[in-house]
Coordinates of N, CA, C and O and ligand atoms in Angstrom, one line a residue:
M17 N -99.0 -22.0 -14.3 CA -97.4 -21.5 -14.5 C -96.7 -20.5 -14.3 O -97.0 -19.4 -15.2
A18 N -95.9 -20.5 -13.7 CA -95.0 -19.0 -13.4 C -94.3 -18.8 -14.4 O -94.2 -19.5 -15.2
G19 N -94.4 -17.6 -14.5 CA -93.6 -17.0 -16.0 C -93.9 -17.3 -17.4 O -93.5 -16.7 -18.1
E20 N -95.0 -17.7 -17.2 CA -95.9 -18.0 -18.8 C -96.4 -16.9 -19.5 O -97.0 -16.2 -18.3
S21 N -96.5 -16.8 -20.1 CA -97.0 -15.8 -21.0 C -98.6 -15.7 -21.5 O -99.0 -16.7 -21.7
M22 N -99.1 -14.5 -21.6 CA -100.4 -14.9 -21.7 C -100.7 -13.8 -22.8 O -99.9 -13.2 -23.5
H23 N -102.3 -14.2 -23.2 CA -102.6 -13.7 -24.7 C -103.7 -12.4 -24.6 O -104.7 -13.7 -24.0
I24 N -103.9 -11.9 -25.4 CA -104.8 -11.1 -25.5 C -105.9 -11.5 -26.6 O -105.4 -11.5 -27.5
I25 N -107.3 -11.9 -26.4 CA -107.8 -12.7 -27.3 C -109.4 -12.1 -27.6 O -110.1 -11.5 -26.2
F26 N -110.1 -11.2 -28.5 CA -111.2 -10.8 -28.6 C -112.1 -11.9 -29.2 O -111.7 -12.5 -30.4
V27 N -113.3 -12.2 -28.8 CA -113.9 -13.3 -28.8 C -115.4 -12.5 -29.2 O -116.0 -11.8 -28.3
Y28 N -116.3 -12.7 -30.8 CA -117.4 -12.3 -31.0 C -118.2 -13.0 -31.0 O -119.3 -12.8 -31.7
G29 N -118.3 -14.4 -30.9 CA -119.2 -15.4 -31.5 C -119.6 -16.4 -30.3 O -120.2 -15.9 -29.5
T30 N -119.6 -17.2 -30.8 CA -120.1 -18.8 -29.6 C -119.4 -18.8 -28.4 O -119.8 -19.5 -27.4
L31 N -118.2 -18.4 -28.2 CA -116.9 -18.1 -27.0 C -117.8 -16.9 -26.0 O -117.1 -16.8 -25.0
K32 N -118.5 -16.2 -26.5 CA -119.0 -14.9 -25.5 C -119.9 -15.3 -24.8 O -120.3 -16.8 -24.5
K33 N -119.9 -14.8 -23.2 CA -120.9 -15.2 -22.3 C -122.2 -15.3 -22.9 O -122.6 -14.9 -23.4
G34 N -123.1 -16.3 -22.2 CA -124.2 -16.7 -22.6 C -124.3 -17.7 -24.1 O -125.6 -18.0 -24.4
Q35 N -123.4 -17.9 -24.9 CA -123.2 -18.5 -26.3 C -122.8 -19.7 -26.0 O -122.4 -20.4 -24.9
P36 N -123.3 -20.5 -27.1 CA -123.4 -22.0 -26.8 C -121.5 -22.9 -26.5 O -122.0 -23.3 -25.9
N37 N -120.7 -22.2 -26.8 CA -119.5 -22.3 -26.5 C -118.6 -21.7 -25.2 O -117.7 -21.9 -25.1
A38 N -119.3 -20.6 -24.3 CA -118.8 -20.0 -23.7 C -118.2 -21.0 -22.6 O -117.3 -20.6 -22.0
N39 N -118.4 -22.3 -22.1 CA -118.1 -23.2 -21.3 C -116.6 -23.6 -22.1 O -115.8 -23.9 -21.2
V40 N -116.3 -23.3 -23.3 CA -114.9 -23.8 -23.6 C -113.7 -22.8 -22.5 O -112.9 -23.1 -22.2
M41 N -114.4 -21.5 -22.8 CA -113.6 -20.5 -22.1 C -113.3 -20.8 -20.5 O -112.2 -20.8 -19.8
T42 N -114.2 -21.6 -19.6 CA -114.6 -21.6 -18.2 C -113.7 -22.9 -18.1 O -113.6 -22.8 -16.6
D43 N -113.7 -23.8 -18.6 CA -113.4 -25.5 -18.3 C -111.6 -25.3 -17.8 O -110.8 -24.9 -19.2
P44 N -111.3 -25.1 -16.9 CA -109.9 -25.4 -16.7 C -109.2 -26.3 -17.1 O -107.7 -26.3 -17.2
K45 N -109.9 -27.6 -17.6 CA -108.8 -28.7 -18.5 C -108.6 -27.9 -19.7 O -107.1 -28.6 -20.1
H46 N -108.9 -27.0 -20.3 CA -108.5 -26.2 -21.1 C -107.5 -25.2 -20.9 O -106.8 -24.8 -22.2
G47 N -107.2 -24.8 -20.0 CA -106.1 -24.0 -19.8 C -107.1 -22.7 -18.8 O -107.8 -23.0 -18.2
K48 N -106.5 -21.4 -19.1 CA -106.8 -20.4 -18.0 C -107.2 -19.1 -19.0 O -106.3 -18.9 -19.9
A49 N -108.2 -18.8 -18.9 CA -109.1 -17.4 -19.6 C -109.3 -16.8 -18.7 O -110.6 -17.0 -17.7
V50 N -109.2 -15.1 -18.3 CA -109.8 -14.1 -17.7 C -110.5 -13.1 -18.2 O -110.0 -12.5 -19.5
F51 N -111.4 -13.2 -18.1 CA -112.2 -12.0 -18.5 C -112.0 -10.4 -18.5 O -111.5 -10.2 -17.2
K52 N -111.6 -9.5 -19.5 CA -111.1 -8.2 -19.3 C -111.9 -7.2 -19.4 O -111.9 -5.9 -18.8
G53 N -113.0 -7.5 -20.3 CA -114.3 -6.7 -20.8 C -114.7 -6.7 -22.0 O -114.2 -7.9 -22.8
T54 N -115.4 -5.6 -22.5 CA -115.8 -5.8 -23.8 C -115.2 -4.7 -24.6 O -114.9 -3.9 -24.0
G55 N -115.5 -5.2 -25.9 CA -115.0 -4.0 -26.9 C -115.5 -4.1 -28.6 O -116.6 -4.9 -28.5
R56 N -115.1 -3.6 -29.3 CA -115.3 -3.8 -30.5 C -114.7 -3.4 -31.8 O -113.3 -2.7 -31.2
T57 N -114.2 -3.9 -32.9 CA -113.3 -4.1 -33.6 C -113.8 -2.3 -34.2 O -114.6 -1.3 -34.4
I58 N -112.4 -2.1 -34.5 CA -112.0 -0.6 -34.9 C -112.3 -0.4 -35.9 O -113.0 0.7 -36.8
D59 N -112.2 -1.3 -36.5 CA -112.7 -1.4 -38.4 C -113.8 -2.2 -38.4 O -114.4 -2.6 -37.6
K60 N -114.3 -1.9 -39.8 CA -115.7 -2.5 -39.8 C -115.4 -4.0 -40.6 O -114.6 -4.0 -40.9
Y61 N -116.2 -5.2 -40.2 CA -115.7 -6.5 -40.8 C -117.3 -6.5 -41.2 O -118.3 -6.6 -40.6
P62 N -117.4 -8.1 -42.2 CA -118.7 -8.4 -42.2 C -118.6 -9.5 -41.5 O -117.8 -10.5 -41.6
L63 N -119.9 -9.5 -40.4 CA -119.9 -10.5 -39.4 C -121.0 -11.6 -39.9 O -122.2 -10.7 -40.1
V64 N -121.2 -12.8 -40.7 CA -122.3 -13.6 -40.9 C -122.4 -14.9 -40.6 O -121.4 -15.3 -39.7
I65 N -123.5 -15.7 -40.7 CA -124.0 -16.8 -40.1 C -123.4 -17.3 -41.3 O -124.7 -17.3 -42.1
A66 N -123.1 -18.6 -41.2 CA -123.1 -19.5 -42.6 C -122.8 -20.8 -42.3 O -122.7 -21.2 -41.1
Q67 N -123.2 -21.6 -43.7 CA -122.7 -23.0 -43.5 C -124.2 -23.7 -42.5 O -124.9 -23.3 -41.9
E68 N -124.3 -25.0 -42.7 CA -125.5 -25.3 -42.3 C -125.6 -25.7 -40.7 O -127.0 -25.5 -40.1
A69 N -124.7 -25.5 -39.9 CA -124.7 -25.7 -39.0 C -124.8 -24.0 -38.2 O -124.3 -23.8 -36.9
N70 N -125.0 -23.1 -39.1 CA -125.0 -21.6 -38.8 C -124.2 -21.1 -37.8 O -124.3 -20.7 -36.2
I71 N -122.7 -21.5 -38.4 CA -121.5 -20.8 -37.7 C -121.2 -19.5 -37.7 O -121.6 -18.8 -39.2
P72 N -121.1 -18.5 -36.7 CA -120.7 -17.0 -37.1 C -119.3 -16.8 -37.6 O -118.2 -17.8 -37.2
F73 N -118.9 -16.3 -38.7 CA -117.5 -16.0 -39.2 C -117.4 -14.3 -39.1 O -118.1 -13.6 -40.0
L74 N -116.4 -13.9 -38.5 CA -115.8 -12.4 -39.0 C -114.9 -12.7 -40.2 O -113.9 -13.2 -39.9
M75 N -115.6 -12.2 -41.5 CA -114.8 -12.3 -42.5 C -113.9 -11.1 -42.9 O -113.8 -9.6 -42.3
N76 N -112.6 -11.9 -43.0 CA -111.3 -10.5 -43.3 C -111.4 -10.0 -44.5 O -110.3 -10.0 -44.9
V77 N -112.2 -9.0 -44.2 CA -112.9 -7.9 -45.4 C -113.0 -6.4 -44.5 O -113.7 -6.3 -44.5
P78 N -111.7 -6.2 -43.8 CA -111.7 -4.6 -43.4 C -112.4 -3.5 -44.2 O -112.1 -3.7 -45.4
G79 N -113.6 -2.9 -43.7 CA -114.0 -2.0 -44.6 C -115.5 -2.1 -44.9 O -116.3 -1.1 -45.2
T80 N -116.0 -3.2 -44.6 CA -117.0 -3.6 -45.2 C -118.0 -4.1 -44.0 O -117.5 -5.0 -43.3
G81 N -119.3 -3.8 -43.7 CA -119.6 -4.3 -42.7 C -120.4 -3.1 -41.8 O -120.3 -2.4 -41.8
H82 N -119.5 -3.6 -40.4 CA -120.2 -3.2 -39.1 C -118.8 -3.2 -38.3 O -118.1 -4.1 -38.1
H83 N -118.7 -2.6 -37.0 CA -117.9 -2.7 -36.2 C -118.6 -3.8 -35.3 O -119.4 -3.7 -35.0
I84 N -117.6 -4.6 -34.9 CA -118.2 -6.0 -34.2 C -117.7 -5.8 -32.9 O -116.6 -5.6 -32.2
A85 N -118.9 -6.2 -32.0 CA -119.0 -6.3 -30.7 C -118.6 -7.4 -30.1 O -119.1 -8.6 -30.8
G86 N -117.6 -7.5 -28.8 CA -117.4 -9.0 -28.7 C -116.8 -8.3 -26.5 O -116.8 -7.8 -26.7
E87 N -115.9 -9.5 -26.6 CA -115.0 -9.6 -25.0 C -114.0 -9.7 -25.1 O -113.7 -10.7 -26.3
I88 N -113.5 -9.1 -24.1 CA -111.7 -9.4 -24.4 C -111.5 -10.6 -23.0 O -111.6 -10.4 -21.9
Y89 N -110.6 -11.3 -23.7 CA -110.1 -12.1 -22.5 C -108.5 -12.3 -22.4 O -107.5 -11.8 -23.7
S90 N -108.0 -12.3 -20.9 CA -106.3 -12.6 -21.1 C -106.6 -14.3 -21.0 O -107.0 -14.7 -20.3
V91 N -105.7 -15.2 -22.2 CA -105.3 -16.6 -21.7 C -104.1 -16.9 -22.0 O -103.2 -16.5 -22.5
D92 N -103.8 -18.4 -21.0 CA -102.6 -18.7 -21.2 C -102.4 -19.6 -22.6 O -103.0 -20.0 -23.2
D93 N -101.0 -20.1 -22.8 CA -100.2 -20.5 -23.9 C -101.7 -22.1 -23.8 O -101.7 -22.3 -25.2
Q94 N -101.9 -22.6 -23.4 CA -102.6 -23.9 -22.9 C -104.0 -23.4 -23.6 O -104.4 -24.3 -24.6
M95 N -104.7 -22.6 -23.1 CA -105.7 -22.4 -23.9 C -106.0 -21.9 -24.9 O -107.0 -22.0 -26.2
L96 N -104.8 -21.1 -25.5 CA -104.9 -20.5 -26.8 C -104.8 -21.9 -27.7 O -105.4 -21.8 -29.3
Q97 N -103.9 -22.8 -27.6 CA -103.6 -23.9 -28.2 C -104.9 -24.6 -28.3 O -105.2 -24.9 -29.3
F98 N -106.0 -24.8 -27.1 CA -107.3 -25.4 -27.2 C -107.7 -24.6 -28.0 O -108.7 -25.4 -29.0
L99 N -107.8 -23.2 -27.8 CA -108.7 -22.7 -28.9 C -108.9 -22.6 -30.6 O -109.2 -22.8 -31.1
D100 N -107.3 -22.8 -30.8 CA -106.7 -23.1 -32.0 C -107.6 -24.2 -32.9 O -108.0 -24.1 -33.6
E101 N -107.3 -25.4 -32.0 CA -108.1 -26.5 -32.3 C -109.5 -26.5 -32.0 O -109.7 -27.1 -33.6
F102 N -110.2 -25.9 -31.5 CA -111.3 -25.9 -31.3 C -112.0 -25.1 -32.8 O -113.2 -25.3 -33.1
E103 N -111.2 -24.2 -32.7 CA -112.0 -23.2 -33.9 C -111.1 -23.9 -35.3 O -111.4 -22.9 -36.7
S104 N -110.9 -25.0 -35.2 CA -110.2 -25.3 -36.9 C -109.0 -24.3 -37.3 O -109.1 -24.4 -38.9
C105 N -108.1 -23.8 -36.1 CA -107.1 -22.7 -36.8 C -106.1 -23.7 -37.1 O -105.8 -24.4 -36.7
P106 N -105.7 -23.4 -38.9 CA -106.2 -22.5 -39.7 C -107.3 -22.5 -40.7 O -107.2 -21.9 -41.8
D107 N -107.8 -23.8 -40.9 CA -108.3 -24.2 -42.1 C -110.0 -23.3 -41.9 O -109.5 -22.9 -42.9
M108 N -110.7 -23.4 -40.9 CA -111.6 -22.4 -41.0 C -111.9 -21.0 -40.6 O -112.0 -20.2 -41.5
Y109 N -110.9 -21.1 -39.6 CA -110.9 -19.6 -39.2 C -108.7 -19.6 -39.1 O -108.3 -20.4 -39.0
Q110 N -108.4 -18.2 -39.5 CA -107.1 -18.0 -39.1 C -106.9 -16.9 -38.0 O -108.0 -15.7 -37.7
R111 N -106.1 -17.2 -37.1 CA -106.5 -16.2 -36.0 C -105.2 -14.8 -36.2 O -104.1 -15.2 -36.4
T112 N -105.5 -13.9 -36.4 CA -105.1 -12.7 -37.1 C -105.1 -11.5 -35.7 O -105.3 -11.7 -34.8
I113 N -104.3 -10.7 -35.8 CA -104.5 -9.4 -34.7 C -105.1 -8.3 -35.2 O -104.7 -7.8 -36.4
K114 N -106.1 -7.6 -34.4 CA -106.8 -6.8 -34.9 C -107.0 -5.6 -33.5 O -106.8 -6.0 -32.5
R115 N -107.2 -4.6 -34.0 CA -107.5 -3.6 -33.2 C -108.7 -3.4 -32.9 O -109.9 -3.5 -33.5
I116 N -108.8 -3.2 -31.3 CA -110.1 -3.2 -30.9 C -110.2 -1.6 -29.5 O -109.3 -1.8 -28.9
E117 N -111.4 -1.3 -29.6 CA -112.1 -0.3 -29.0 C -112.0 -0.9 -28.0 O -113.2 -1.6 -27.8
I118 N -112.0 -0.6 -26.3 CA -112.6 -0.9 -25.0 C -113.8 -0.2 -25.2 O -113.5 0.6 -25.1
V119 N -114.8 -1.2 -24.9 CA -116.1 -0.5 -24.5 C -115.9 -0.4 -22.8 O -116.5 0.6 -22.7
E120 N -115.9 -1.3 -22.2 CA -115.7 -1.6 -20.8 C -114.8 -2.4 -20.2 O -114.7 -3.4 -20.7
W121 N -113.9 -2.0 -19.5 CA -113.1 -2.4 -19.0 C -113.2 -2.9 -17.5 O -113.2 -2.2 -16.4
G122 N -113.3 -4.2 -17.1 CA -114.2 -4.7 -16.6 C -113.2 -6.0 -15.8 O -114.1 -7.1 -14.8
G123 N -111.6 -6.2 -15.9 CA -111.5 -7.5 -15.3 C -111.5 -7.6 -14.1 O -111.2 -6.0 -13.3
K124 N -112.2 -8.3 -12.8 CA -112.1 -7.8 -11.6 C -110.7 -7.7 -10.6 O -110.8 -7.1 -10.1
D125 N -109.5 -8.3 -11.3 CA -108.4 -7.9 -10.8 C -107.6 -7.0 -11.5 O -106.4 -6.4 -10.3
D126 N -108.3 -5.8 -11.9 CA -107.7 -4.7 -12.5 C -107.9 -3.6 -11.3 O -109.1 -3.2 -11.2
S127 N -106.6 -3.0 -11.1 CA -106.8 -1.4 -10.0 C -107.7 -0.6 -11.1 O -107.8 -0.4 -12.5
P128 N -108.0 0.3 -10.6 CA -108.7 1.7 -11.3 C -107.7 2.1 -12.5 O -108.4 2.5 -13.6
E129 N -106.6 2.2 -11.8 CA -105.4 2.9 -12.9 C -105.7 2.4 -14.4 O -105.5 2.9 -15.2
E130 N -105.3 0.8 -14.1 CA -105.3 0.2 -15.1 C -106.1 0.0 -16.0 O -106.4 -0.1 -16.9
R131 N -107.7 -0.2 -15.5 CA -108.9 0.0 -16.0 C -109.1 1.3 -16.7 O -109.9 1.4 -17.8
A132 N -108.5 2.4 -16.5 CA -108.7 4.0 -16.8 C -107.8 3.6 -18.0 O -107.7 4.8 -18.9
A133 N -106.7 3.2 -18.0 CA -105.1 3.3 -18.8 C -105.6 3.1 -20.6 O -105.0 4.4 -21.1
A134 N -106.6 2.3 -20.8 CA -106.1 2.4 -22.5 C -107.7 2.4 -23.0 O -108.4 2.0 -22.4
N135 N -107.8 2.9 -24.5 CA -109.1 2.9 -25.0 C -108.8 1.9 -26.3 O -110.1 1.8 -26.6
A136 N -107.9 1.4 -26.8 CA -107.8 0.3 -27.3 C -106.8 -0.7 -27.4 O -105.9 -0.2 -26.5
I137 N -106.6 -2.0 -27.6 CA -105.8 -3.0 -27.4 C -105.9 -4.0 -29.1 O -106.6 -4.1 -29.3
E138 N -104.9 -4.1 -29.1 CA -104.5 -5.1 -29.8 C -104.4 -6.4 -29.7 O -104.3 -7.1 -28.5
C139 N -105.6 -7.4 -30.2 CA -106.2 -8.4 -29.5 C -106.1 -10.0 -30.7 O -105.9 -9.3 -31.9
F140 N -105.5 -10.9 -30.5 CA -106.1 -12.0 -31.5 C -107.7 -12.0 -31.7 O -108.3 -11.8 -30.7
V141 N -107.9 -12.8 -32.9 CA -109.1 -12.9 -33.5 C -109.6 -14.2 -34.2 O -108.5 -14.0 -35.1
Y142 N -110.5 -15.2 -34.0 CA -110.0 -15.7 -35.0 C -111.3 -15.1 -36.6 O -112.4 -15.1 -36.4
S143 N -111.0 -14.9 -37.3 CA -111.3 -14.3 -38.6 C -111.0 -15.4 -39.6 O -110.4 -16.3 -39.6
T144 N -111.4 -15.2 -40.8 CA -111.8 -15.9 -41.9 C -111.5 -15.5 -43.0 O -111.6 -14.2 -43.5
T145 N -110.0 -16.0 -44.2 CA -110.2 -15.8 -45.8 C -110.2 -16.9 -46.4 O -110.5 -16.8 -47.4
S146 N -110.9 -17.6 -45.9 CA -111.3 -18.9 -46.5 C -112.8 -19.6 -46.5 O -113.5 -20.0 -45.7
Y147 N -113.5 -18.6 -47.2 CA -115.1 -18.4 -47.3 C -115.7 -18.5 -48.8 O -114.8 -18.0 -49.8
Q148 N -116.8 -18.6 -48.8 CA -117.1 -18.9 -50.3 C -118.0 -17.1 -50.4 O -118.1 -16.3 -49.6
P149 N -117.4 -16.6 -51.8 CA -117.7 -15.2 -52.4 C -119.5 -15.0 -51.7 O -119.6 -14.1 -51.6
E150 N -120.2 -16.0 -51.7 CA -121.7 -15.9 -51.8 C -121.9 -15.1 -50.4 O -123.0 -14.6 -50.2
W151 N -121.1 -15.8 -49.3 CA -121.2 -15.3 -47.4 C -121.2 -14.0 -47.9 O -121.9 -13.3 -46.9
L152 N -120.3 -12.8 -48.8 CA -120.7 -11.4 -48.1 C -121.8 -10.7 -48.6 O -122.6 -9.8 -48.6
N153 N -123.0 -11.8 -49.5 CA -124.5 -11.7 -49.5 C -125.2 -11.6 -48.6 O -126.6 -11.2 -48.1
L154 N -124.7 -12.5 -47.4 CA -125.7 -12.9 -46.6 C -125.5 -11.5 -45.5 O -125.3 -10.3 -45.6
P155 N -126.7 -11.6 -44.5 CA -126.9 -10.3 -43.5 C -125.6 -10.4 -42.8 O -125.0 -11.4 -42.0
H156 N -125.3 -9.0 -42.4 CA -124.1 -8.7 -41.7 C -124.7 -8.2 -40.2 O -125.4 -7.3 -40.0
F157 N -124.2 -9.1 -39.2 CA -124.2 -8.3 -37.8 C -123.5 -7.7 -37.4 O -122.2 -7.5 -37.7
D158 N -123.7 -6.6 -36.2 CA -122.7 -6.3 -35.4 C -122.4 -6.9 -34.3 O -121.3 -6.4 -33.6
C159 N -123.1 -7.6 -33.6 CA -123.3 -8.4 -32.5 C -123.9 -9.8 -32.0 O -125.1 -10.0 -32.1
Y160 N -123.1 -10.7 -32.7 CA -123.6 -12.5 -32.7 C -124.4 -12.6 -31.3 O -124.0 -12.3 -30.5
D161 N -125.7 -13.3 -31.8 CA -126.3 -13.7 -31.1 C -127.0 -15.2 -31.2 O -128.0 -15.1 -32.4
S162 N -126.5 -16.0 -30.9 CA -127.1 -17.5 -31.2 C -128.3 -17.6 -31.5 O -129.2 -17.9 -32.4
F163 N -129.2 -17.3 -30.3 CA -130.3 -17.0 -30.1 C -131.2 -15.8 -30.3 O -132.8 -15.3 -30.1
G164 N -130.8 -14.9 -31.5 CA -131.5 -13.8 -31.8 C -132.7 -14.1 -32.8 O -132.8 -15.1 -33.4
T165 N -133.4 -12.8 -33.4 CA -134.5 -13.2 -34.3 C -134.0 -13.4 -35.5 O -134.8 -13.7 -36.0
H166 N -133.0 -13.8 -35.8 CA -132.2 -14.1 -37.1 C -133.1 -15.6 -37.2 O -133.0 -15.9 -38.7
G167 N -133.2 -16.3 -36.2 CA -133.8 -18.0 -36.2 C -132.7 -18.6 -37.0 O -132.9 -19.8 -37.7
L168 N -131.4 -18.5 -36.7 CA -130.5 -19.4 -37.3 C -129.1 -19.9 -36.0 O -127.9 -19.2 -36.0
P169 N -130.0 -20.8 -35.2 CA -129.4 -21.2 -33.8 C -128.2 -22.1 -34.2 O -128.4 -22.6 -35.3
Y170 N -127.0 -21.9 -33.5 CA -125.9 -22.2 -33.8 C -126.2 -24.1 -33.7 O -127.0 -24.3 -32.8
V171 N -125.5 -24.8 -34.5 CA -125.9 -26.4 -34.2 C -124.4 -26.5 -33.8 O -123.5 -26.8 -34.0
N172 N -124.8 -27.4 -32.7 CA -123.4 -28.0 -31.8 C -122.9 -28.8 -32.6 O -123.3 -29.5 -33.3
H173 N -121.4 -29.1 -32.1 CA -120.6 -30.2 -33.0 C -121.0 -31.5 -33.2 O -121.3 -32.4 -33.8
L174 N -121.6 -31.7 -31.8 CA -121.7 -32.9 -31.3 C -123.9 -33.6 -32.2 O -124.0 -34.5 -32.3
D175 N -124.3 -32.7 -32.4 CA -126.0 -32.5 -33.0 C -125.3 -32.5 -34.6 O -126.4 -33.1 -35.5
R176 N -124.1 -32.2 -35.3 CA -124.4 -32.0 -36.7 C -123.9 -33.6 -37.6 O -123.9 -34.5 -36.8
Ligands
LIG10 N1 -116.0 -18.8 -32.2 C1 -115.0 -17.8 -32.1 C2 -114.8 -17.5 -33.5 C3 -116.1 -17.1 -34.0 C4 -117.2 -18.5 -32.8 O1 -117.9 -19.0 -33.1 C5 -115.3 -16.7 -30.9 O2 -116.3 -16.4 -30.1 O3 -114.6 -15.3 -31.6

């Protein structure tokens, strides 16, 4: 849609490429999402895998944990609205703004000038303050992979 606003979002969990909900970002029925590059949070956060469905949560507790790796996308209003519903925002996650260090800027439509322009960017992130205190004792990851050696693969909505 011409003139509509785009939003920058940082995803660190199941929405990343190769992860169980990656298809959500690429389905045009949900709106538009353009991959811009990879990054990591400037602040440290606890990233844990919690609940029976092994869901990744970036806990909104800056200063504890690791710099979290993820992917940066530009999304339209429709996709942002879809993601809010998909991520049960604001019940499970809250969409907050966090500063992200750019690791690799790789949008295919970006000029070399654009790609060299910035080394950090403000992004929307689905983090949570609605967690059980015990979650802070779970292992803290720096780069989520559902299929990692932790043995806690994400359980799809449909299989719960
Ligand atoms: N989906 C969102 C938040 C956690 C999750 O699994 C993401 O990938 O950033």
